[in-house]
C-alpha cells in the first residue's frame, strides 16, 4: 500500500501520472515510494537530496553510474551502432571475453536483450534438441515474462494456466528441516524429482529441460543438502533432458570466488542464461552453450535479434567485464561474503527472531520467524521499512516472504556492508523492545 500522506505534492502528482500511463499495477517498493534522481557506486540520491545505501540492486553490478561503462557506451553510440548482420570487431571481442569466463565446454553464445529472452531461447533450444517439451522448475520460482515462461511461473501471480508440460519440485532447506536428518531430507527431495520425471514421461511430454537459478533466490536462498544438485542434474540427464542454469541473479561474480553461480555450486549445465547485470543498466543478455547445441539448433532455426549483440551493447558488456576483472570483484565478493556470513550469524545468535543466515558471496539474507518458530513475513516487511527509513535499501523473498534479501552492487565496501548489518541489528532490537512492552 502506498502511503500518499508522506509523499511530497510533486511525488503524489508523479504517482498519479504514473498510474494514468504505466498503470497502477506496476509494482513499487516500500510504503512510501522513493523517487531517485542520481546514483554513484552503491549510493542513490532522491529528489530531496537524501542519500540511500543500495543493498538491493544487481542491475548496476559494478555500481550506479559507473564511468567506465557510461563512457564506453557513449563512445560507441557516438561512432556507430548496427545489428549483427554486419561484421563487428567489438561484438566478437566481447563474445570471446565473455566465453573466457566459462568452462571450455561452454564455447558459444547467443546474445539477447534480457533474461526473459534468454530463458525463452534456452527452452526453445532444449525442445528442439530433445524432441520433447517437458520442463521441470521449482515450486516457487520466476524466470521471466514471455508467455512460455508465464506458463511455468510458480513464484508470483500470473493469469496464464500452468503448463500441462511443466512439473515442479520442492527445494530442500537444511535451515528449515527440524526433526529431519540431512539424509532423509535429501532422499525425500530426490524422490520428488523422480516423481516429476515419471509424470512427464507417463503423460507423453518427456523431459526437455530443468530450468533453475543456482542461488535459488526466489525460493528464499535455501541451504541445500550435499549432493542435491548433483542428484537432480544426474536424474534429468538420465531422462534425456538438458540442464539450464538461470544466472540472471546468481552470475557475474555475485556468489563470490567464481564467475558464475553454476561454478560456485559445482554444476556443469548445458545452457547458461544471462541478463540484467551484464550491461550495468544497458540491456544485455545471452545464452551460453556448447557448439554442438548451437549447431543443432541454428542449422534448423534462424535466430536473429535486432538489438542484441550490437556494438553498443558489446561496449557495455566489455566495460563491465573489465571492471570485474580489474577490481578483482569475483574474489572480493567471496571475501566480503565470508565477512557478512560471520556478522549475520552473530545476529542469529543474538536475536530469537533471526532463524538463519542465508546465501553466499554478495547475495545474502536473514530468515525471520515468530515466537512459534513460524515464518514471519510481517516482521520481514517491518524490517525492510525500518531500514529504508534509515536510508538503506533491501527487500524480502521466499515462499512466505520472510527472508530478507540483500544483493548490493559488487563494488560495495566492507564498511558499507557493516552499516547494513548494524542497521539490521538495531531494527531487530527495536522489534524485541516493542514485543516486551506489548507482551
CSV table of C-alpha atoms in Angstrom, one decimal:
chain,number,residue,atom,x,y,z
A,1,UNK,CA,0.0,0.0,0.0
A,2,UNK,CA,1.3,3.4,-0.9
A,3,UNK,CA,1.2,6.0,1.9
A,4,UNK,CA,0.4,9.1,-0.1
A,5,UNK,CA,0.2,11.3,3.0
A,6,UNK,CA,4.0,11.0,3.5
A,7,UNK,CA,4.8,11.9,-0.1
A,8,UNK,CA,5.6,15.4,-1.3
A,9,UNK,CA,3.0,17.1,-3.5
A,10,UNK,CA,5.3,16.7,-6.5
A,11,UNK,CA,5.7,12.9,-5.9
A,12,UNK,CA,1.9,12.5,-5.3
A,13,UNK,CA,1.3,14.1,-8.7
A,14,UNK,CA,4.0,11.9,-10.3
A,15,UNK,CA,2.4,8.8,-8.8
A,16,UNK,CA,-1.0,9.9,-10.3
A,17,UNK,CA,0.7,10.4,-13.7
A,18,UNK,CA,2.3,7.0,-13.5
A,19,UNK,CA,-1.0,5.4,-12.8
A,20,UNK,CA,-2.6,7.1,-15.8
A,21,UNK,CA,0.2,6.0,-18.2
A,22,UNK,CA,2.2,3.0,-16.9
A,23,UNK,CA,-0.9,1.9,-14.9
A,24,UNK,CA,-1.5,1.3,-11.2
A,25,UNK,CA,-0.5,-2.4,-11.4
A,26,UNK,CA,3.2,-1.9,-12.0
A,27,UNK,CA,4.7,-2.6,-8.5
A,28,UNK,CA,6.5,-0.1,-6.4
A,29,UNK,CA,8.8,-0.8,-3.4
A,30,UNK,CA,8.1,0.5,0.1
A,31,UNK,CA,5.1,2.0,1.8
A,32,UNK,CA,6.3,5.4,0.6
A,33,UNK,CA,7.8,5.0,-2.9
A,34,UNK,CA,11.2,6.5,-3.3
A,35,UNK,CA,12.0,8.9,-6.1
A,36,UNK,CA,15.7,8.7,-7.1
A,37,UNK,CA,17.4,11.2,-9.4
A,38,UNK,CA,21.0,10.1,-9.4
A,39,UNK,CA,23.4,7.4,-8.3
A,40,UNK,CA,27.1,6.8,-7.6
A,41,UNK,CA,28.6,3.5,-6.8
A,42,UNK,CA,26.4,1.9,-4.1
A,43,UNK,CA,24.6,5.2,-3.3
A,44,UNK,CA,21.4,6.6,-4.7
A,45,UNK,CA,20.2,10.2,-4.1
A,46,UNK,CA,16.5,11.0,-4.0
A,47,UNK,CA,14.7,14.1,-5.3
A,48,UNK,CA,15.0,15.8,-1.9
A,49,UNK,CA,18.8,15.2,-1.8
A,50,UNK,CA,18.8,12.4,0.7
A,51,UNK,CA,21.3,9.6,0.1
A,52,UNK,CA,20.5,5.9,0.3
A,53,UNK,CA,22.8,2.9,0.6
A,54,UNK,CA,21.8,0.4,-2.1
A,55,UNK,CA,21.8,-3.0,-0.6
A,56,UNK,CA,19.4,-4.5,-3.1
A,57,UNK,CA,20.0,-3.7,-6.8
A,58,UNK,CA,22.0,-6.1,-9.0
A,59,UNK,CA,21.4,-4.3,-12.3
A,60,UNK,CA,24.3,-1.9,-11.5
A,61,UNK,CA,26.6,-4.8,-10.9
A,62,UNK,CA,29.7,-2.6,-10.9
A,63,UNK,CA,28.0,0.4,-9.4
A,64,UNK,CA,25.5,3.1,-10.3
A,65,UNK,CA,26.6,5.5,-13.0
A,66,UNK,CA,29.8,3.6,-13.5
A,67,UNK,CA,32.0,6.0,-15.5
A,68,UNK,CA,33.8,3.2,-17.5
A,69,UNK,CA,30.5,1.7,-18.7
A,70,UNK,CA,28.9,5.0,-19.4
A,71,UNK,CA,31.9,6.3,-21.4
A,72,UNK,CA,32.2,3.1,-23.4
A,73,UNK,CA,28.5,3.2,-24.4
A,74,UNK,CA,28.7,6.9,-25.2
A,75,UNK,CA,31.8,6.5,-27.3
A,76,UNK,CA,30.3,3.6,-29.3
A,77,UNK,CA,26.9,5.3,-29.8
A,78,UNK,CA,28.8,8.4,-30.9
A,79,UNK,CA,30.6,6.3,-33.6
A,80,UNK,CA,28.0,3.9,-35.0
A,81,UNK,CA,25.6,1.2,-33.8
A,82,UNK,CA,24.2,-1.5,-36.1
A,83,UNK,CA,22.7,-5.0,-35.7
A,84,UNK,CA,24.6,-8.3,-36.0
A,85,UNK,CA,24.2,-8.8,-39.8
A,86,UNK,CA,27.4,-6.8,-40.2
A,87,UNK,CA,30.9,-7.8,-39.1
A,88,UNK,CA,31.9,-6.1,-35.9
A,89,UNK,CA,35.2,-6.5,-34.1
A,90,UNK,CA,33.6,-5.1,-30.9
A,91,UNK,CA,30.9,-7.8,-30.8
A,92,UNK,CA,33.3,-10.7,-31.4
A,93,UNK,CA,35.8,-9.3,-28.9
A,94,UNK,CA,33.0,-9.2,-26.3
A,95,UNK,CA,31.9,-12.8,-27.1
A,96,UNK,CA,35.5,-14.0,-26.7
A,97,UNK,CA,36.0,-12.2,-23.4
A,98,UNK,CA,32.7,-13.4,-22.0
A,99,UNK,CA,33.2,-17.0,-23.1
A,100,UNK,CA,36.7,-17.0,-21.5
A,101,UNK,CA,35.0,-16.8,-18.1
A,102,UNK,CA,33.2,-20.1,-18.6
A,103,UNK,CA,34.5,-23.7,-18.7
A,104,UNK,CA,35.9,-24.8,-22.0
A,105,UNK,CA,32.8,-26.9,-22.9
A,106,UNK,CA,30.6,-23.8,-22.9
A,107,UNK,CA,32.1,-22.2,-26.0
A,108,UNK,CA,29.3,-20.5,-27.9
A,109,UNK,CA,26.9,-17.5,-27.1
A,110,UNK,CA,23.7,-16.2,-28.4
A,111,UNK,CA,23.1,-12.5,-27.5
A,112,UNK,CA,19.7,-11.3,-26.2
A,113,UNK,CA,18.3,-8.2,-24.6
A,114,UNK,CA,17.1,-9.6,-21.3
A,115,UNK,CA,16.9,-12.6,-19.0
A,116,UNK,CA,13.3,-13.3,-20.3
A,117,UNK,CA,14.6,-13.6,-23.8
A,118,UNK,CA,17.5,-15.7,-22.7
A,119,UNK,CA,15.3,-18.2,-20.9
A,120,UNK,CA,12.8,-18.4,-23.7
A,121,UNK,CA,15.5,-19.1,-26.2
A,122,UNK,CA,17.2,-21.7,-24.0
A,123,UNK,CA,13.9,-23.6,-23.7
A,124,UNK,CA,13.5,-23.5,-27.5
A,125,UNK,CA,16.9,-24.9,-27.9
A,126,UNK,CA,16.2,-27.7,-25.4
A,127,UNK,CA,12.9,-28.5,-27.0
A,128,UNK,CA,14.4,-28.7,-30.5
A,129,UNK,CA,17.4,-30.8,-29.3
A,130,UNK,CA,15.5,-33.3,-27.3
A,131,UNK,CA,12.3,-33.5,-29.3
A,132,UNK,CA,10.3,-33.2,-26.1
A,133,UNK,CA,8.6,-30.4,-24.3
A,134,UNK,CA,8.5,-31.4,-20.6
A,135,UNK,CA,10.1,-28.8,-18.2
A,136,UNK,CA,11.0,-29.1,-14.5
A,137,UNK,CA,11.1,-26.0,-12.3
A,138,UNK,CA,11.0,-25.4,-8.6
A,139,UNK,CA,7.6,-24.8,-6.9
A,140,UNK,CA,8.5,-21.1,-6.1
A,141,UNK,CA,10.4,-19.7,-9.0
A,142,UNK,CA,10.4,-16.9,-11.6
A,143,UNK,CA,12.3,-16.9,-14.9
A,144,UNK,CA,10.7,-14.2,-17.0
A,145,UNK,CA,7.8,-12.5,-18.7
A,146,UNK,CA,7.2,-14.3,-22.0
A,147,UNK,CA,4.1,-16.5,-22.5
A,148,UNK,CA,6.2,-19.7,-22.4
A,149,UNK,CA,7.8,-18.5,-19.1
A,150,UNK,CA,4.5,-17.4,-17.6
A,151,UNK,CA,3.2,-20.9,-18.1
A,152,UNK,CA,5.9,-22.2,-15.7
A,153,UNK,CA,5.9,-19.4,-13.2
A,154,UNK,CA,5.3,-20.5,-9.6
A,155,UNK,CA,6.7,-17.6,-7.6
A,156,UNK,CA,4.3,-14.8,-8.5
A,157,UNK,CA,0.8,-14.3,-9.7
A,158,UNK,CA,0.0,-14.8,-13.4
A,159,UNK,CA,-3.2,-15.4,-15.3
A,160,UNK,CA,-1.9,-17.9,-17.7
A,161,UNK,CA,-2.8,-21.5,-16.9
A,162,UNK,CA,0.1,-23.6,-15.5
A,163,UNK,CA,1.5,-25.6,-18.4
A,164,UNK,CA,0.5,-29.2,-18.7
A,165,UNK,CA,4.0,-29.9,-19.8
A,166,UNK,CA,5.5,-28.5,-16.6
A,167,UNK,CA,6.3,-30.2,-13.3
A,168,UNK,CA,7.5,-28.7,-10.1
A,169,UNK,CA,10.0,-29.9,-7.5
A,170,UNK,CA,10.4,-28.7,-3.9
A,171,UNK,CA,13.9,-27.5,-2.9
A,172,UNK,CA,15.1,-28.8,0.4
A,173,UNK,CA,16.5,-26.4,3.0
A,174,UNK,CA,18.6,-27.6,5.9
A,175,UNK,CA,17.7,-24.5,7.8
A,176,UNK,CA,14.0,-25.5,7.8
A,177,UNK,CA,14.2,-29.2,8.5
A,178,UNK,CA,13.6,-29.6,12.2
A,179,UNK,CA,13.3,-33.3,13.1
A,180,UNK,CA,14.6,-34.5,9.7
A,181,UNK,CA,18.1,-35.7,9.1
A,182,UNK,CA,20.0,-34.3,6.1
A,183,UNK,CA,20.0,-37.8,4.6
A,184,UNK,CA,16.2,-38.1,4.8
A,185,UNK,CA,15.7,-34.6,3.6
A,186,UNK,CA,17.9,-35.3,0.5
A,187,UNK,CA,16.1,-38.6,-0.1
A,188,UNK,CA,12.7,-37.0,0.0
A,189,UNK,CA,13.7,-34.2,-2.3
A,190,UNK,CA,15.2,-36.5,-4.9
A,191,UNK,CA,12.2,-38.8,-4.7
A,192,UNK,CA,10.2,-35.7,-5.7
A,193,UNK,CA,12.4,-35.2,-8.8
A,194,UNK,CA,11.9,-38.9,-9.7
A,195,UNK,CA,8.2,-38.4,-9.4
A,196,UNK,CA,8.2,-35.3,-11.7
A,197,UNK,CA,10.3,-37.1,-14.3
A,198,UNK,CA,8.0,-40.1,-14.2
A,199,UNK,CA,4.9,-37.9,-14.5
A,200,UNK,CA,6.3,-36.1,-17.6
A,201,UNK,CA,7.2,-39.4,-19.2
A,202,UNK,CA,3.9,-41.0,-18.4
A,203,UNK,CA,2.0,-38.0,-19.8
A,204,UNK,CA,3.9,-38.2,-23.1
A,205,UNK,CA,5.8,-35.0,-22.6
A,206,UNK,CA,9.1,-36.5,-21.7
A,207,UNK,CA,11.9,-34.4,-20.2
A,208,UNK,CA,13.2,-31.5,-22.2
A,209,UNK,CA,14.9,-29.4,-19.6
A,210,UNK,CA,15.5,-28.5,-15.9
A,211,UNK,CA,15.4,-24.7,-15.5
A,212,UNK,CA,16.8,-23.4,-12.2
A,213,UNK,CA,18.6,-20.5,-10.6
A,214,UNK,CA,21.7,-21.9,-8.9
A,215,UNK,CA,21.3,-19.5,-6.0
A,216,UNK,CA,17.5,-20.4,-5.6
A,217,UNK,CA,16.9,-16.8,-4.8
A,218,UNK,CA,13.1,-16.6,-5.3
A,219,UNK,CA,12.9,-19.7,-3.2
A,220,UNK,CA,14.5,-17.9,-0.3
A,221,UNK,CA,18.2,-18.8,-0.6
A,222,UNK,CA,17.8,-22.4,0.9
A,223,UNK,CA,20.8,-24.2,2.3
A,224,UNK,CA,21.0,-27.4,0.3
A,225,UNK,CA,22.0,-30.9,1.4
A,226,UNK,CA,25.2,-32.1,-0.1
A,227,UNK,CA,24.7,-33.9,-3.4
A,228,UNK,CA,21.2,-32.4,-4.0
A,229,UNK,CA,22.1,-30.5,-7.2
A,230,UNK,CA,24.3,-33.4,-8.4
A,231,UNK,CA,21.4,-35.8,-7.8
A,232,UNK,CA,18.9,-33.6,-9.6
A,233,UNK,CA,21.0,-32.9,-12.7
A,234,UNK,CA,22.0,-36.6,-13.0
A,235,UNK,CA,18.4,-37.7,-13.0
A,236,UNK,CA,17.4,-35.1,-15.6
A,237,UNK,CA,20.2,-36.1,-17.9
A,238,UNK,CA,19.5,-39.8,-17.5
A,239,UNK,CA,15.9,-38.9,-18.6
A,240,UNK,CA,17.3,-37.2,-21.7
A,241,UNK,CA,16.8,-33.6,-20.6
A,242,UNK,CA,19.2,-30.6,-20.7
A,243,UNK,CA,20.2,-28.6,-17.7
A,244,UNK,CA,19.6,-24.8,-17.9
A,245,UNK,CA,21.3,-22.6,-15.3
A,246,UNK,CA,19.5,-19.2,-15.0
A,247,UNK,CA,22.3,-16.8,-13.9
A,248,UNK,CA,20.4,-13.6,-14.2
A,249,UNK,CA,20.7,-13.1,-10.4
A,250,UNK,CA,23.5,-15.5,-9.4
A,251,UNK,CA,26.0,-14.8,-12.2
A,252,UNK,CA,28.9,-12.4,-12.9
A,253,UNK,CA,30.7,-12.9,-9.6
A,254,UNK,CA,27.6,-12.5,-7.4
A,255,UNK,CA,28.2,-15.6,-5.3
A,256,UNK,CA,31.9,-15.0,-4.9
A,257,UNK,CA,35.1,-16.9,-5.8
A,258,UNK,CA,33.7,-17.9,-9.2
A,259,UNK,CA,32.4,-16.0,-12.1
A,260,UNK,CA,29.2,-17.9,-12.4
A,261,UNK,CA,26.7,-19.5,-10.0
A,262,UNK,CA,26.8,-22.9,-11.5
A,263,UNK,CA,30.6,-23.0,-11.0
A,264,UNK,CA,30.1,-21.9,-7.4
A,265,UNK,CA,27.6,-24.7,-6.8
A,266,UNK,CA,29.5,-27.4,-8.7
A,267,UNK,CA,27.1,-27.9,-11.7
A,268,UNK,CA,28.0,-28.3,-15.3
A,269,UNK,CA,24.9,-27.1,-17.3
A,270,UNK,CA,24.2,-27.4,-20.9
A,271,UNK,CA,22.9,-23.9,-21.2
A,272,UNK,CA,23.5,-20.8,-19.1
A,273,UNK,CA,21.1,-17.8,-19.3
A,274,UNK,CA,22.3,-14.3,-18.6
A,275,UNK,CA,20.6,-11.0,-18.2
A,276,UNK,CA,20.5,-7.7,-16.4
A,277,UNK,CA,23.9,-7.4,-14.7
A,278,UNK,CA,25.8,-7.9,-17.9
A,279,UNK,CA,25.4,-4.3,-19.1
A,280,UNK,CA,25.2,-2.5,-15.8
A,281,UNK,CA,21.9,-0.9,-16.8
A,282,UNK,CA,22.3,-1.2,-20.6
A,283,UNK,CA,20.1,-4.1,-21.8
A,284,UNK,CA,22.4,-7.0,-22.5
A,285,UNK,CA,21.6,-10.7,-22.1
A,286,UNK,CA,22.7,-14.0,-23.5
A,287,UNK,CA,22.6,-17.8,-23.7
A,288,UNK,CA,25.9,-19.5,-23.4
A,289,UNK,CA,26.0,-23.1,-24.6
A,290,UNK,CA,28.1,-25.7,-26.4
A,291,UNK,CA,29.0,-25.7,-30.1
A,292,UNK,CA,27.1,-29.0,-30.5
A,293,UNK,CA,23.8,-27.5,-29.2
A,294,UNK,CA,24.3,-24.3,-31.3
A,295,UNK,CA,25.0,-26.3,-34.5
A,296,UNK,CA,21.9,-28.5,-33.9
A,297,UNK,CA,19.5,-25.6,-33.2
A,298,UNK,CA,20.8,-22.9,-35.5
A,299,UNK,CA,21.2,-25.2,-38.5
A,300,UNK,CA,17.4,-25.5,-38.4
A,301,UNK,CA,16.3,-22.1,-36.9
A,302,UNK,CA,17.4,-18.7,-37.9
A,303,UNK,CA,17.9,-16.7,-34.7
A,304,UNK,CA,18.2,-13.0,-35.3
A,305,UNK,CA,17.7,-10.2,-32.8
A,306,UNK,CA,17.9,-6.6,-33.9
A,307,UNK,CA,19.1,-5.0,-30.7
A,308,UNK,CA,21.0,-7.9,-29.2
A,309,UNK,CA,24.7,-8.1,-29.8
A,310,UNK,CA,25.1,-4.6,-31.2
A,311,UNK,CA,28.4,-2.8,-30.9
A,312,UNK,CA,27.0,-0.5,-28.2
A,313,UNK,CA,25.7,-3.4,-26.1
A,314,UNK,CA,29.1,-5.1,-26.6
A,315,UNK,CA,30.8,-1.9,-25.4
A,316,UNK,CA,28.7,-2.0,-22.2
A,317,UNK,CA,29.4,-5.7,-21.7
A,318,UNK,CA,33.2,-5.4,-22.3
A,319,UNK,CA,33.4,-2.5,-19.8
A,320,UNK,CA,31.5,-4.5,-17.2
A,321,UNK,CA,33.9,-7.4,-17.6
A,322,UNK,CA,36.9,-5.1,-17.4
A,323,UNK,CA,35.6,-3.6,-14.1
A,324,UNK,CA,35.0,-7.0,-12.6
A,325,UNK,CA,38.5,-8.2,-13.7
A,326,UNK,CA,40.5,-5.1,-12.9
A,327,UNK,CA,38.9,-4.6,-9.5
A,328,UNK,CA,39.1,-8.3,-8.6
A,329,UNK,CA,35.4,-8.3,-7.8
A,330,UNK,CA,34.9,-12.1,-8.1
A,331,UNK,CA,37.4,-12.9,-5.3
A,332,UNK,CA,36.4,-9.8,-3.4
A,333,UNK,CA,32.8,-10.9,-3.3
A,334,UNK,CA,33.8,-14.2,-1.8
A,335,UNK,CA,35.9,-12.5,0.9
A,336,UNK,CA,33.2,-9.9,1.7
A,337,UNK,CA,30.6,-12.7,1.7
A,338,UNK,CA,32.5,-14.6,4.4
A,339,UNK,CA,32.7,-11.5,6.5
A,340,UNK,CA,29.0,-10.9,6.1
A,341,UNK,CA,28.2,-14.5,6.9
A,342,UNK,CA,30.0,-14.1,10.2
A,343,UNK,CA,28.2,-10.9,11.0
A,344,UNK,CA,24.8,-12.4,10.2
A,345,UNK,CA,25.5,-15.4,12.4
A,346,UNK,CA,26.1,-13.0,15.2
A,347,UNK,CA,22.6,-11.6,14.7
A,348,UNK,CA,21.2,-15.2,14.7
A,349,UNK,CA,23.0,-15.9,18.0
A,350,UNK,CA,21.7,-12.6,19.5
A,351,UNK,CA,18.1,-12.3,18.2
A,352,UNK,CA,15.5,-15.1,18.6
A,353,UNK,CA,13.6,-13.7,15.6
A,354,UNK,CA,16.6,-14.4,13.3
A,355,UNK,CA,16.4,-18.0,12.5
A,356,UNK,CA,19.2,-18.4,9.9
A,357,UNK,CA,21.8,-16.6,7.9
A,358,UNK,CA,21.2,-17.2,4.2
A,359,UNK,CA,23.1,-17.1,1.0
A,360,UNK,CA,26.8,-16.6,0.0
A,361,UNK,CA,29.0,-14.0,-1.5
A,362,UNK,CA,27.2,-10.8,-2.0
A,363,UNK,CA,23.8,-12.4,-2.2
A,364,UNK,CA,22.7,-12.9,1.4
A,365,UNK,CA,19.8,-12.6,3.8
A,366,UNK,CA,18.3,-13.4,7.1
A,367,UNK,CA,15.4,-15.8,7.7
A,368,UNK,CA,12.9,-14.3,10.3
A,369,UNK,CA,10.5,-16.3,12.5
A,370,UNK,CA,7.8,-15.5,15.1
A,371,UNK,CA,7.5,-16.7,18.7
A,372,UNK,CA,6.1,-20.0,17.5
A,373,UNK,CA,9.1,-20.6,15.2
A,374,UNK,CA,7.0,-20.0,12.0
A,375,UNK,CA,8.0,-17.8,9.1
A,376,UNK,CA,7.2,-14.1,9.9
A,377,UNK,CA,6.6,-12.1,6.7
A,378,UNK,CA,5.1,-9.2,8.7
A,379,UNK,CA,8.3,-8.9,10.7
A,380,UNK,CA,10.3,-9.0,7.5
A,381,UNK,CA,8.2,-6.2,6.0
A,382,UNK,CA,8.7,-4.1,9.1
A,383,UNK,CA,12.4,-4.6,9.0
A,384,UNK,CA,12.6,-3.6,5.3
A,385,UNK,CA,10.6,-0.5,6.0
A,386,UNK,CA,12.7,0.4,9.1
A,387,UNK,CA,15.9,0.2,7.0
A,388,UNK,CA,14.6,2.3,4.2
A,389,UNK,CA,13.6,4.9,6.7
A,390,UNK,CA,17.3,4.9,7.8
A,391,UNK,CA,18.4,5.2,4.2
A,392,UNK,CA,19.2,1.6,3.4
A,393,UNK,CA,17.5,-0.4,0.5
A,394,UNK,CA,16.8,-4.1,1.0
A,395,UNK,CA,13.9,-6.4,0.2
A,396,UNK,CA,12.5,-9.8,1.1
A,397,UNK,CA,12.0,-13.1,-0.7
A,398,UNK,CA,10.9,-16.7,-0.3
A,399,UNK,CA,7.5,-18.5,-0.4
A,400,UNK,CA,6.5,-16.8,2.8
A,401,UNK,CA,8.4,-13.5,2.1
A,402,UNK,CA,10.1,-13.9,5.4
A,403,UNK,CA,13.7,-13.9,4.2
A,404,UNK,CA,15.4,-10.5,4.0
A,405,UNK,CA,17.1,-10.1,0.5
A,406,UNK,CA,20.4,-8.2,0.4
A,407,UNK,CA,22.1,-8.1,-3.0
A,408,UNK,CA,24.2,-4.9,-3.4
A,409,UNK,CA,26.4,-3.8,-6.3
A,410,UNK,CA,29.7,-5.7,-6.2
A,411,UNK,CA,31.6,-2.5,-5.6
A,412,UNK,CA,30.3,-2.2,-2.0
A,413,UNK,CA,32.9,-1.7,0.7
A,414,UNK,CA,33.2,-3.7,3.9
A,415,UNK,CA,32.3,-0.7,6.0
A,416,UNK,CA,29.1,-0.2,4.0
A,417,UNK,CA,28.2,-3.8,4.5
A,418,UNK,CA,28.8,-3.4,8.2
A,419,UNK,CA,26.4,-0.4,8.1
A,420,UNK,CA,23.7,-2.6,6.7
A,421,UNK,CA,24.3,-5.3,9.4
A,422,UNK,CA,24.4,-2.8,12.2
A,423,UNK,CA,21.0,-1.3,10.9
A,424,UNK,CA,19.5,-4.8,10.9
A,425,UNK,CA,20.8,-5.4,14.4
A,426,UNK,CA,19.1,-2.2,15.6
A,427,UNK,CA,15.9,-2.9,13.8
A,428,UNK,CA,15.6,-6.4,15.3
A,429,UNK,CA,16.4,-5.0,18.8
A,430,UNK,CA,13.7,-2.4,18.4
A,431,UNK,CA,11.2,-5.1,17.5
A,432,UNK,CA,12.2,-7.0,20.6
A,433,UNK,CA,11.6,-3.9,22.7
A,434,UNK,CA,8.1,-3.5,21.2
A,435,UNK,CA,7.3,-7.1,21.9
A,436,UNK,CA,8.4,-6.8,25.5
A,437,UNK,CA,6.3,-3.6,26.0
A,438,UNK,CA,3.2,-5.0,24.5
A,439,UNK,CA,3.7,-8.6,25.8
